[in-house]
Amino acid sequence: MNEVRRGTTLGKQLQSLIERKSFGTNMVEERTLAKMRLREILIRYPEKPMFVTINTVAPRSYTPRQLLAEIERKTKIGNSWVNNEIKHMRRVLAVR
């Protein structure tokens, strides 16, 4: 909702989906919006290891740029972040 209030490109796309009541009906659009949102969030962080996986045999830390690369390559960790962002967006919209 912050993106909508700020009038960003992402916010405008999300607002359009909300107005059409079509958010949640097209998984491709949801994934695209989630990736865009994650990109906008992660580029604000300094480029140092900040994110750690703990549910693997060997925990690994990621910088924001590395995490974005994982998301673009659609790796297991990247897909996990995108799926969690979609769940978050759905929860936010359900509350409104």
mmCIF file of C-alpha atoms in Angstrom:
data_model
loop_
_atom_site.group_PDB
_atom_site.id
_atom_site.type_symbol
_atom_site.label_atom_id
_atom_site.label_comp_id
_atom_site.label_asym_id
_atom_site.label_seq_id
_atom_site.Cartn_x
_atom_site.Cartn_y
_atom_site.Cartn_z
ATOM 1 C CA MET A 1 0.000 0.000 0.000
ATOM 2 C CA ASN A 2 2.940 2.332 0.585
ATOM 3 C CA GLU A 3 3.833 1.986 -3.094
ATOM 4 C CA VAL A 4 0.288 3.008 -4.066
ATOM 5 C CA ARG A 5 0.376 5.999 -1.730
ATOM 6 C CA ARG A 6 3.759 7.126 -3.061
ATOM 7 C CA GLY A 7 2.542 6.867 -6.655
ATOM 8 C CA THR A 8 5.373 4.625 -7.852
ATOM 9 C CA THR A 9 5.122 2.583 -11.043
ATOM 10 C CA LEU A 10 4.722 -0.527 -8.934
ATOM 11 C CA GLY A 11 2.030 1.201 -6.888
ATOM 12 C CA LYS A 12 0.103 2.175 -10.008
ATOM 13 C CA GLN A 13 0.187 -1.407 -11.292
ATOM 14 C CA LEU A 14 -0.963 -2.736 -7.946
ATOM 15 C CA GLN A 15 -3.748 -0.141 -7.739
ATOM 16 C CA SER A 16 -4.930 -1.164 -11.196
ATOM 17 C CA LEU A 17 -5.134 -4.812 -10.112
ATOM 18 C CA ILE A 18 -7.002 -3.854 -6.947
ATOM 19 C CA GLU A 19 -9.517 -1.735 -8.863
ATOM 20 C CA ARG A 20 -10.131 -4.523 -11.361
ATOM 21 C CA LYS A 21 -10.419 -6.943 -8.424
ATOM 22 C CA SER A 22 -8.050 -9.200 -10.299
ATOM 23 C CA PHE A 23 -5.200 -9.459 -7.824
ATOM 24 C CA GLY A 24 -4.773 -13.119 -7.055
ATOM 25 C CA THR A 25 -6.243 -14.334 -10.330
ATOM 26 C CA ASN A 26 -3.105 -14.178 -12.448
ATOM 27 C CA MET A 27 -0.030 -15.807 -10.921
ATOM 28 C CA VAL A 28 2.262 -14.307 -13.583
ATOM 29 C CA GLU A 29 1.220 -10.771 -12.617
ATOM 30 C CA GLU A 30 1.586 -11.598 -8.925
ATOM 31 C CA ARG A 31 5.103 -12.960 -9.440
ATOM 32 C CA THR A 32 6.068 -9.942 -11.538
ATOM 33 C CA LEU A 33 4.789 -7.512 -8.910
ATOM 34 C CA ALA A 34 6.479 -9.465 -6.121
ATOM 35 C CA LYS A 35 9.803 -9.368 -7.978
ATOM 36 C CA MET A 36 9.450 -5.650 -8.637
ATOM 37 C CA ARG A 37 8.632 -4.999 -5.002
ATOM 38 C CA LEU A 38 11.563 -7.072 -3.755
ATOM 39 C CA ARG A 39 13.886 -5.272 -6.175
ATOM 40 C CA GLU A 40 12.721 -1.875 -4.917
ATOM 41 C CA ILE A 41 13.161 -2.959 -1.298
ATOM 42 C CA LEU A 42 16.531 -4.669 -1.674
ATOM 43 C CA ILE A 43 18.248 -1.890 -3.637
ATOM 44 C CA ARG A 44 17.787 0.389 -0.611
ATOM 45 C CA TYR A 45 20.055 -1.778 1.555
ATOM 46 C CA PRO A 46 23.849 -1.394 1.696
ATOM 47 C CA GLU A 47 25.814 -3.942 -0.313
ATOM 48 C CA LYS A 48 26.978 -6.159 2.540
ATOM 49 C CA PRO A 49 25.878 -9.608 3.706
ATOM 50 C CA MET A 50 22.536 -9.101 5.429
ATOM 51 C CA PHE A 51 20.326 -12.093 4.720
ATOM 52 C CA VAL A 52 21.082 -15.601 5.962
ATOM 53 C CA THR A 53 19.561 -18.966 5.167
ATOM 54 C CA ILE A 54 19.350 -21.156 8.242
ATOM 55 C CA ASN A 55 17.288 -24.095 7.035
ATOM 56 C CA THR A 56 20.087 -25.596 4.953
ATOM 57 C CA VAL A 57 22.999 -27.881 5.819
ATOM 58 C CA ALA A 58 25.476 -25.028 5.432
ATOM 59 C CA PRO A 59 23.984 -21.624 6.325
ATOM 60 C CA ARG A 60 24.799 -18.979 3.746
ATOM 61 C CA SER A 61 24.622 -15.207 3.832
ATOM 62 C CA TYR A 62 23.573 -13.007 0.914
ATOM 63 C CA THR A 63 24.077 -9.393 -0.028
ATOM 64 C CA PRO A 64 21.047 -7.630 -1.501
ATOM 65 C CA ARG A 65 22.568 -7.933 -4.990
ATOM 66 C CA GLN A 66 23.215 -11.659 -4.551
ATOM 67 C CA LEU A 67 19.667 -12.182 -3.356
ATOM 68 C CA LEU A 68 18.320 -10.307 -6.385
ATOM 69 C CA ALA A 69 20.425 -12.578 -8.605
ATOM 70 C CA GLU A 70 18.915 -15.626 -6.874
ATOM 71 C CA ILE A 71 15.443 -14.209 -7.528
ATOM 72 C CA GLU A 72 16.199 -13.573 -11.214
ATOM 73 C CA ARG A 73 17.704 -17.059 -11.668
ATOM 74 C CA LYS A 74 14.611 -18.565 -10.002
ATOM 75 C CA THR A 75 16.673 -20.635 -7.589
ATOM 76 C CA LYS A 76 15.115 -22.314 -4.570
ATOM 77 C CA ILE A 77 16.003 -19.397 -2.273
ATOM 78 C CA GLY A 78 14.898 -16.842 -4.898
ATOM 79 C CA ASN A 79 11.550 -18.554 -5.415
ATOM 80 C CA SER A 80 11.086 -18.758 -1.663
ATOM 81 C CA TRP A 81 11.472 -14.972 -1.362
ATOM 82 C CA VAL A 82 9.064 -14.340 -4.246
ATOM 83 C CA ASN A 83 6.459 -16.751 -2.846
ATOM 84 C CA ASN A 84 6.702 -15.160 0.600
ATOM 85 C CA GLU A 85 6.275 -11.705 -0.924
ATOM 86 C CA ILE A 86 3.134 -12.866 -2.766
ATOM 87 C CA LYS A 87 1.739 -14.208 0.522
ATOM 88 C CA HIS A 88 2.541 -10.880 2.173
ATOM 89 C CA MET A 89 0.817 -8.894 -0.597
ATOM 90 C CA ARG A 90 -2.284 -11.102 -0.321
ATOM 91 C CA ARG A 91 -2.417 -10.609 3.465
ATOM 92 C CA VAL A 92 -2.104 -6.841 3.080
ATOM 93 C CA LEU A 93 -4.930 -6.759 0.542
ATOM 94 C CA ALA A 94 -7.135 -9.008 2.678
ATOM 95 C CA VAL A 95 -6.856 -6.559 5.576
ATOM 96 C CA ARG A 96 -7.815 -3.504 3.503
#
